Short mmCIF file of C-alpha atoms in Angstrom, two decimals:
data_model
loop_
_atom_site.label_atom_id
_atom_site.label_comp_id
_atom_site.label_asym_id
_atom_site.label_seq_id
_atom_site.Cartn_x
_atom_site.Cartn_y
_atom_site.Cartn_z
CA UNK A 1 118.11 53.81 44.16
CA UNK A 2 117.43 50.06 45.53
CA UNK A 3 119.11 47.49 43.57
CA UNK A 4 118.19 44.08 42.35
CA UNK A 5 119.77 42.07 45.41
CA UNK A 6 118.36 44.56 48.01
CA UNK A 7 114.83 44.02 46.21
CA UNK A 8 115.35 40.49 46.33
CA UNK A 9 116.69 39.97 49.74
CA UNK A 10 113.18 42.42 50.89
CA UNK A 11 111.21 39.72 49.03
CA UNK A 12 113.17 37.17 50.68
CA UNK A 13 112.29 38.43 53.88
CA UNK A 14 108.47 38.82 53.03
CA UNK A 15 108.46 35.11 52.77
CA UNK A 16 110.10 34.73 55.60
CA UNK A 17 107.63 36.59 57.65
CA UNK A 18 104.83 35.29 55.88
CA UNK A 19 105.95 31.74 55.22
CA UNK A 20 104.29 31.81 51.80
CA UNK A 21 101.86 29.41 52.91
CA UNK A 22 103.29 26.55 53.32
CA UNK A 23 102.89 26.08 56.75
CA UNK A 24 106.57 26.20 57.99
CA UNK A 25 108.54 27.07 54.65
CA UNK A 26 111.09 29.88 55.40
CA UNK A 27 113.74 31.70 53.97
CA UNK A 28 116.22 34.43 53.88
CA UNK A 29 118.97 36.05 52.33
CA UNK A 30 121.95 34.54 54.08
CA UNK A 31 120.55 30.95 51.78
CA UNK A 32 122.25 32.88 48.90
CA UNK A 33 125.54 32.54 49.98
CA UNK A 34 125.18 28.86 51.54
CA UNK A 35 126.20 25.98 48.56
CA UNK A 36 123.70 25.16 46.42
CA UNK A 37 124.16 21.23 48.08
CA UNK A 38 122.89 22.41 51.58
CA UNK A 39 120.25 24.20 50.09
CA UNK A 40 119.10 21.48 48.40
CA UNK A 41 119.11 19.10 51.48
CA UNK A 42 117.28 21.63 53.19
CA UNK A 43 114.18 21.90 50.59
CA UNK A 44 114.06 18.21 50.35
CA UNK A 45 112.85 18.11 53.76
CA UNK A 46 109.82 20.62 52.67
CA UNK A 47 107.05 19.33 50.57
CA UNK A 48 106.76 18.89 46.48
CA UNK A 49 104.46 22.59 46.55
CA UNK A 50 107.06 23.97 49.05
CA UNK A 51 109.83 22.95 46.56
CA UNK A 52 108.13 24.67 43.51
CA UNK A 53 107.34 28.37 45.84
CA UNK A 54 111.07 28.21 46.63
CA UNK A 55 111.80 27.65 43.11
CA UNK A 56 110.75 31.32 42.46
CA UNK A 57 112.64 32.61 44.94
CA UNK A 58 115.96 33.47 42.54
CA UNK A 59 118.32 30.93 40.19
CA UNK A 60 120.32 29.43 43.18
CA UNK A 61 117.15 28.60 44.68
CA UNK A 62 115.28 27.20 41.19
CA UNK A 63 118.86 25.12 40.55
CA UNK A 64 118.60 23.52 44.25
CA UNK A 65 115.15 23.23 44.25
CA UNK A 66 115.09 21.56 40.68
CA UNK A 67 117.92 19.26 41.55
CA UNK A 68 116.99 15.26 41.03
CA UNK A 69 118.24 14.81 44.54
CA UNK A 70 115.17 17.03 46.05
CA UNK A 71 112.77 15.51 43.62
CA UNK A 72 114.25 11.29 44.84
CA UNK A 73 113.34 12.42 48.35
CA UNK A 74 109.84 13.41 47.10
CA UNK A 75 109.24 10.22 45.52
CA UNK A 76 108.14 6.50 46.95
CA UNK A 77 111.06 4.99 48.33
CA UNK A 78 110.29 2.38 46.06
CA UNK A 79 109.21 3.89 43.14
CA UNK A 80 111.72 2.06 41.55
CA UNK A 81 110.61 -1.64 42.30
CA UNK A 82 106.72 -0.32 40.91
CA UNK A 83 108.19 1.47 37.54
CA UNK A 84 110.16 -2.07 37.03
CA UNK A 85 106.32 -3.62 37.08
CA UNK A 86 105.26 -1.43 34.13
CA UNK A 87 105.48 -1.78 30.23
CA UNK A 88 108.78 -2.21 28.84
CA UNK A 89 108.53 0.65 26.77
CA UNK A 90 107.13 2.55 29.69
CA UNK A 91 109.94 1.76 31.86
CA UNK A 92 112.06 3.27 29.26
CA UNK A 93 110.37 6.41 28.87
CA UNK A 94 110.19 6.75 33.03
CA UNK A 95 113.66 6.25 33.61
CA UNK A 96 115.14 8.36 31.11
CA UNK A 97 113.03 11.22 33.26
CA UNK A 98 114.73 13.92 35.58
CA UNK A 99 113.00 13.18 38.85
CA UNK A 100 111.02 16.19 39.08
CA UNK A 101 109.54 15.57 35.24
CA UNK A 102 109.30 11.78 36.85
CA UNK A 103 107.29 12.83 39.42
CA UNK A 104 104.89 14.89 37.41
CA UNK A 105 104.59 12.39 35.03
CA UNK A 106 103.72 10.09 37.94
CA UNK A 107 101.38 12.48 39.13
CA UNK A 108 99.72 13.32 36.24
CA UNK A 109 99.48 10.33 33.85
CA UNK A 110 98.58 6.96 35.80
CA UNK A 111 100.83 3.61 34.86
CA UNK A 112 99.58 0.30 34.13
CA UNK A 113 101.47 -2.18 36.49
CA UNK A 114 101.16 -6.07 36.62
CA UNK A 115 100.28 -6.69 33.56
CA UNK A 116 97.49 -4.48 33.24
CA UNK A 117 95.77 -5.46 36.28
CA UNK A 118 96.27 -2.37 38.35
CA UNK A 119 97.43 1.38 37.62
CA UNK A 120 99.23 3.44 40.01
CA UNK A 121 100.26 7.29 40.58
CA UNK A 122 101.35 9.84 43.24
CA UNK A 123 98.96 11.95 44.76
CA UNK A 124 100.61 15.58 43.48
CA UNK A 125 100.85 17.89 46.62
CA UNK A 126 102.01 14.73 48.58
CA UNK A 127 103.84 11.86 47.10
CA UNK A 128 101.31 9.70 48.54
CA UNK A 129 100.98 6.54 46.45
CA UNK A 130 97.55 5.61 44.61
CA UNK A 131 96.54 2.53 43.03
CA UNK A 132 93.56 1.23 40.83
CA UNK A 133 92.86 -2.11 40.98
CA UNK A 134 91.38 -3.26 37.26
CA UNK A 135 87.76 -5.16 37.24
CA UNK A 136 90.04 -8.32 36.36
CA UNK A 137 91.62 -8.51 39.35
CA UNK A 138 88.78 -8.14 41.25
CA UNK A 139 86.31 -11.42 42.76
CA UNK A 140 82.94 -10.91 41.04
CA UNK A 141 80.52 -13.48 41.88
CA UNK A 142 79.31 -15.37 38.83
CA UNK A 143 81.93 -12.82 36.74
CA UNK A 144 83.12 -15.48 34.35
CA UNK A 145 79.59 -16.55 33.51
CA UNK A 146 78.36 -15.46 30.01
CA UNK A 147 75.04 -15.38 31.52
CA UNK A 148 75.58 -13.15 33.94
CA UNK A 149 78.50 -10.73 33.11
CA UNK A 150 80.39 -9.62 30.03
CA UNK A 151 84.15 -8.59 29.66
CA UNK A 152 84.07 -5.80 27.29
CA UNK A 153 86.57 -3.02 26.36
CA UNK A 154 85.88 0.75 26.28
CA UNK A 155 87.83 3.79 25.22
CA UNK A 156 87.05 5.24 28.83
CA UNK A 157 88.58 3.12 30.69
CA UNK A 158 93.04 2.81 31.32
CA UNK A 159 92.42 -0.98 31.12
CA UNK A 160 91.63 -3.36 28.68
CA UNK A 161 88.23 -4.95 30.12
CA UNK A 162 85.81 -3.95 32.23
CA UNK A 163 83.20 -5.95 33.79
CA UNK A 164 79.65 -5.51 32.31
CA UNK A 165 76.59 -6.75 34.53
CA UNK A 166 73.75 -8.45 32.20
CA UNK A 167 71.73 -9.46 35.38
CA UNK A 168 72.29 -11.25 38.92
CA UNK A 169 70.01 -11.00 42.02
CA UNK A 170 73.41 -11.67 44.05
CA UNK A 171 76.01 -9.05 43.43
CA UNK A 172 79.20 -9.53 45.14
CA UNK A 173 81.93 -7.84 44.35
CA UNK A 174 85.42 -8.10 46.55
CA UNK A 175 89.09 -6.95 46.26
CA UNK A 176 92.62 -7.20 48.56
CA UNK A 177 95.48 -4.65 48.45
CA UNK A 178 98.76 -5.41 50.13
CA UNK A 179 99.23 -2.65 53.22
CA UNK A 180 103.16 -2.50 52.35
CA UNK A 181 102.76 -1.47 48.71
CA UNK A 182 100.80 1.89 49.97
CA UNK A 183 102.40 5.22 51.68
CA UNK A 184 102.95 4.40 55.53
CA UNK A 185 100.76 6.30 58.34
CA UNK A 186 98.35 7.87 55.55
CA UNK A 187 94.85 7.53 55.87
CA UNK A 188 93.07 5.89 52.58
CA UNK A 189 89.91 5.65 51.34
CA UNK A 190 88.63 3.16 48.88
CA UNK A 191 86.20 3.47 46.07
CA UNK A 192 84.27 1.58 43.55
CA UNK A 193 84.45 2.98 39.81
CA UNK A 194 81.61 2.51 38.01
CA UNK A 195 79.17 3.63 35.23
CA UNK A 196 75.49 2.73 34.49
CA UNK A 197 73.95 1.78 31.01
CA UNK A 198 71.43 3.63 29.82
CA UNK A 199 68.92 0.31 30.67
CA UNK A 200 70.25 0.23 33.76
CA UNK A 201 67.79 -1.59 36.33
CA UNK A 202 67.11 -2.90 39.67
CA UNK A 203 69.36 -0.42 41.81
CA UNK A 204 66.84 0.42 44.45
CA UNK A 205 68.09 -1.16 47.46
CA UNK A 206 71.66 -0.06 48.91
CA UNK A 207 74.20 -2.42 49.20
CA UNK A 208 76.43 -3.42 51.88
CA UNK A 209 80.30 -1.53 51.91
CA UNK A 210 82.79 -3.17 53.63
CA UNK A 211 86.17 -2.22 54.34
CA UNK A 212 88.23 -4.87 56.56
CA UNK A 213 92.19 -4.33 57.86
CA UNK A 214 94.40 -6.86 60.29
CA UNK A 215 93.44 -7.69 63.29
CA UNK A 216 89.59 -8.43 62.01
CA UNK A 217 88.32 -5.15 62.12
CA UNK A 218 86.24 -4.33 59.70
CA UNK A 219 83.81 -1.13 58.82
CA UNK A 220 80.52 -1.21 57.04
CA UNK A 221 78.61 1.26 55.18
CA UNK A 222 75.24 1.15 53.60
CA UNK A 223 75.69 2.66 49.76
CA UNK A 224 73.60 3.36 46.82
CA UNK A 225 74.83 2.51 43.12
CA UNK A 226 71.79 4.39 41.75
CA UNK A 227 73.39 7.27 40.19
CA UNK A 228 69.91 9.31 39.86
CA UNK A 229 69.63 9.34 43.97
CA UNK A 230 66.35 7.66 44.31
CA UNK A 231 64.83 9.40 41.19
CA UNK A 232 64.10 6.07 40.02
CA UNK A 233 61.63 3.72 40.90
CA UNK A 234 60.65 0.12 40.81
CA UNK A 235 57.33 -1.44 39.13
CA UNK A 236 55.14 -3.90 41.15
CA UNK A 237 52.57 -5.96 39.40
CA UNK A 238 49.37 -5.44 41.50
CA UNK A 239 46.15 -6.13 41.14
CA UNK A 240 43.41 -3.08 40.78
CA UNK A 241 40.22 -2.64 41.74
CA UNK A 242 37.76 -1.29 38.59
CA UNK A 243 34.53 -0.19 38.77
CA UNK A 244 31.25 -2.81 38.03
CA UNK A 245 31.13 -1.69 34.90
CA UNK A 246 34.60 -1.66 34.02
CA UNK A 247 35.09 -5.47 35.30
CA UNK A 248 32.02 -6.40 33.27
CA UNK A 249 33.01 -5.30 30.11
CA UNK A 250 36.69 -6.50 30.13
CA UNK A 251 35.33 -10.05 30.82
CA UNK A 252 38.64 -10.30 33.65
CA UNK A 253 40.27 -9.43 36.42
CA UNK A 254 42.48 -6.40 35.34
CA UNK A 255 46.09 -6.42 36.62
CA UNK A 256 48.49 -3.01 36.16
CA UNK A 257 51.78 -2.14 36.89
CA UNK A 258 51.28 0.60 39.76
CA UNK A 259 54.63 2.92 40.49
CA UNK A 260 55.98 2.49 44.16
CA UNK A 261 58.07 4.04 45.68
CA UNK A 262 60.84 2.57 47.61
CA UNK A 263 61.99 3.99 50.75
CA UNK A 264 65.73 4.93 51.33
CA UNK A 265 67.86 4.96 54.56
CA UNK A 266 69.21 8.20 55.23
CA UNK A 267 72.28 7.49 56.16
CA UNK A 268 73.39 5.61 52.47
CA UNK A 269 75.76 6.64 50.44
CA UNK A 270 75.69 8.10 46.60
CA UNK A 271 77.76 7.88 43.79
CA UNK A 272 79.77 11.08 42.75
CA UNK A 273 80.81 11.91 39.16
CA UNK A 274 84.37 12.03 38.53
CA UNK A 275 86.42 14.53 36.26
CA UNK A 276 87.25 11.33 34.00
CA UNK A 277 83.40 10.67 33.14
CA UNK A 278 83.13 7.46 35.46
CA UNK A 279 80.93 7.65 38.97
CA UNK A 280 82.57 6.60 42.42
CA UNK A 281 81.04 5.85 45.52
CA UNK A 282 83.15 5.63 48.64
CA UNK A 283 83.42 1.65 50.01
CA UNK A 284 85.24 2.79 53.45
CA UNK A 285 87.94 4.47 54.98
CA UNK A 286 91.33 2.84 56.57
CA UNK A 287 94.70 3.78 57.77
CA UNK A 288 97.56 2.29 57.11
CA UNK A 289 100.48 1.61 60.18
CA UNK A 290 104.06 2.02 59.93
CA UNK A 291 104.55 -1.55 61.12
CA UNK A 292 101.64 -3.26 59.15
CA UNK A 293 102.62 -6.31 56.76
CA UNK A 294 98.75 -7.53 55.63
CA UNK A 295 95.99 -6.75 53.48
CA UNK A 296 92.97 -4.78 53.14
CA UNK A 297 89.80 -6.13 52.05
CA UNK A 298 87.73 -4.67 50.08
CA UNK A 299 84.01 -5.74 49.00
CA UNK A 300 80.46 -4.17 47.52
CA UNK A 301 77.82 -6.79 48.43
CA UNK A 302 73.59 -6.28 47.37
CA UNK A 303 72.67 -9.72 48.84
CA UNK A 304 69.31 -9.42 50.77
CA UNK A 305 67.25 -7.66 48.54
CA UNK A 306 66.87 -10.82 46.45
CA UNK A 307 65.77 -8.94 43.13
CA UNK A 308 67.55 -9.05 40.18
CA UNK A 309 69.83 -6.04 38.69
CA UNK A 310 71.49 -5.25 35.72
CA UNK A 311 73.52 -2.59 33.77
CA UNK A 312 76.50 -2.04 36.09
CA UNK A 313 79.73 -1.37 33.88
CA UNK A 314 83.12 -1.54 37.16
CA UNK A 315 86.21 -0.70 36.03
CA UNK A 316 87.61 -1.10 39.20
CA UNK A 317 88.31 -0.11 42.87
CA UNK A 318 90.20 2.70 43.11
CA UNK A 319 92.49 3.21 46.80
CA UNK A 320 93.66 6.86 47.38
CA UNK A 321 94.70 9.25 50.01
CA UNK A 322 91.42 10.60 51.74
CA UNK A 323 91.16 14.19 50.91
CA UNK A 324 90.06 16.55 53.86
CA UNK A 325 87.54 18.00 51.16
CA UNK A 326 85.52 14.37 50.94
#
């Protein structure tokens, strides 16, 4: 009859063969008898869904792979230095974590950092860093006008404000983000989070995304904010032409509002929904070098159309690790 450990070194040597994929993870049965130490340093050099297969694998392996020295080596090298940035009573909660729990939590629940003015997490198969940069501590043209925009507060959003459009015909909308404080050699993408009010208006023309890194290079995009995809449509006032009699008996020239249509450039851009109820549209792509000390700039401009808009609700521009699914 086969016992336990020969059933458990054949599984062993299933994943082995198979490499229960993870695209390079192996094992075997000679790990049982190695310290649980070594295997530890060797699983930290896997991946955080690598860690959690070997986990399964038997005890010595779930210990190891468990350990708070696998899960550090998983996490930001300065993960540290951004929990110290967060809420007092946050940093409390954080740090009392083990560092796999730490880096779910991080994964899972977004902190506020700076004072409010950005949030951060870890992309969860990756440790890659992610940041949200609040409406606040973005450069909205006009944004501090009464007139013209409205800082409100909503149970939707993870910040205090967010920036309400009442009408502009210039919308310009910009934002920075420090290379160093993202994941080295990772390619981001950028995004504008946004909702529309049910009186939305004026979102007919696409706007102009711009994504700019050292060195002056910068990307553009052509993107549409209209949610609906060109379902809606803007009202001319035009004159129409009646009939004899119809002119005679309204005394005057007869004006209407006639429907047109306006015409869309195929290669724009529409917002997405996301899982948290806010829409997204993608401002540019950039990558980020090992040896890179500057800035990105970000920036959403509708400039040239000239006519005026209103109904935009941003909560902010959100920076993430571009997924080979988008």
């Amino acid at each position: 009859m086969v016992n336990e450990e020969e059933r458990q070194m054949d599984r062993n040597r299933q994943v082995a063969e198979h490499g229960g994929g993870g695209g390079g993870v192996f094992c075997c049965s000679d790990f049982h008898f190695l310290p649980e130490g070594c295997i530890a340093d060797v699983v930290s050099f896997t991946s955080p869904r690598d860690a959690c297969r070997l986990a399964t694998m038997s005890k010595i392996f779930r210990s190891a792979a468990d350990s708070d020295s696998v899960w550090k080596c998983f996490l930001p090298s300065d993960y540290q230095a951004v929990i110290d940035r967060s809420k007092d009573r946050d940093q409390a909660v954080l740090n009392s974590l083990p560092k796999k729990q730490l880096y779910y939590h991080l994964a899972d629940e977004p902190i506020l950092i700076d004072g409010d003015t950005k949030s951060f997490w870890l992309e969860k198969w990756s440790g890659k860093k992610c940041y949200m940069i609040a409406a606040r501590s973005l450069s909205i043209v006009w944004g501090d006008t009464p007139r013209y925009w409205r800082w409100t507060s909503t149970s939707e959003s993870r910040f205090r404000e967010v920036a309400e459009l009442i009408t502009v015909c210039w919308l310009d909308i910009r934002g920075t983000m420090k290379m160093p404080m993202l994941s080295r050699c990772t390619n981001y993408a950028a995004y504008l989070v946004f909702k529309m009010t049910e009186e939305a208006y004026g979102f007919y023309n696409s706007a102009e995304a711009a994504v700019g890194t050292a060195g002056g290079k910068t990307e553009t995009r052509l993107v549409y904010l209209d949610p609906d995809e060109g379902q809606r449509r803007r009202y001319r006032i035009v004159p129409r032409r009646f009939g004899l009699f119809a002119f005679i008996s309204n005394r005057n020239p007869i004006v209407g509002l006639q429907q047109a249509p306006v015409p869309r450039e195929e290669d724009g851009q529409y917002p997405k929904q996301r899982s948290d109820g806010w829409l997204e549209i993608e401002i540019g792509e950039f990558f980020t070098p090992e040896d890179d000390d500057g800035e990105v700039q970000l920036s959403v401009l509708e400039i040239k159309g000239g006519n005026w808009k209103g109904g935009l609700i941003v909560q902010g521009i959100e920076i993430r690790p571009k997924s080979n699914a988008e």
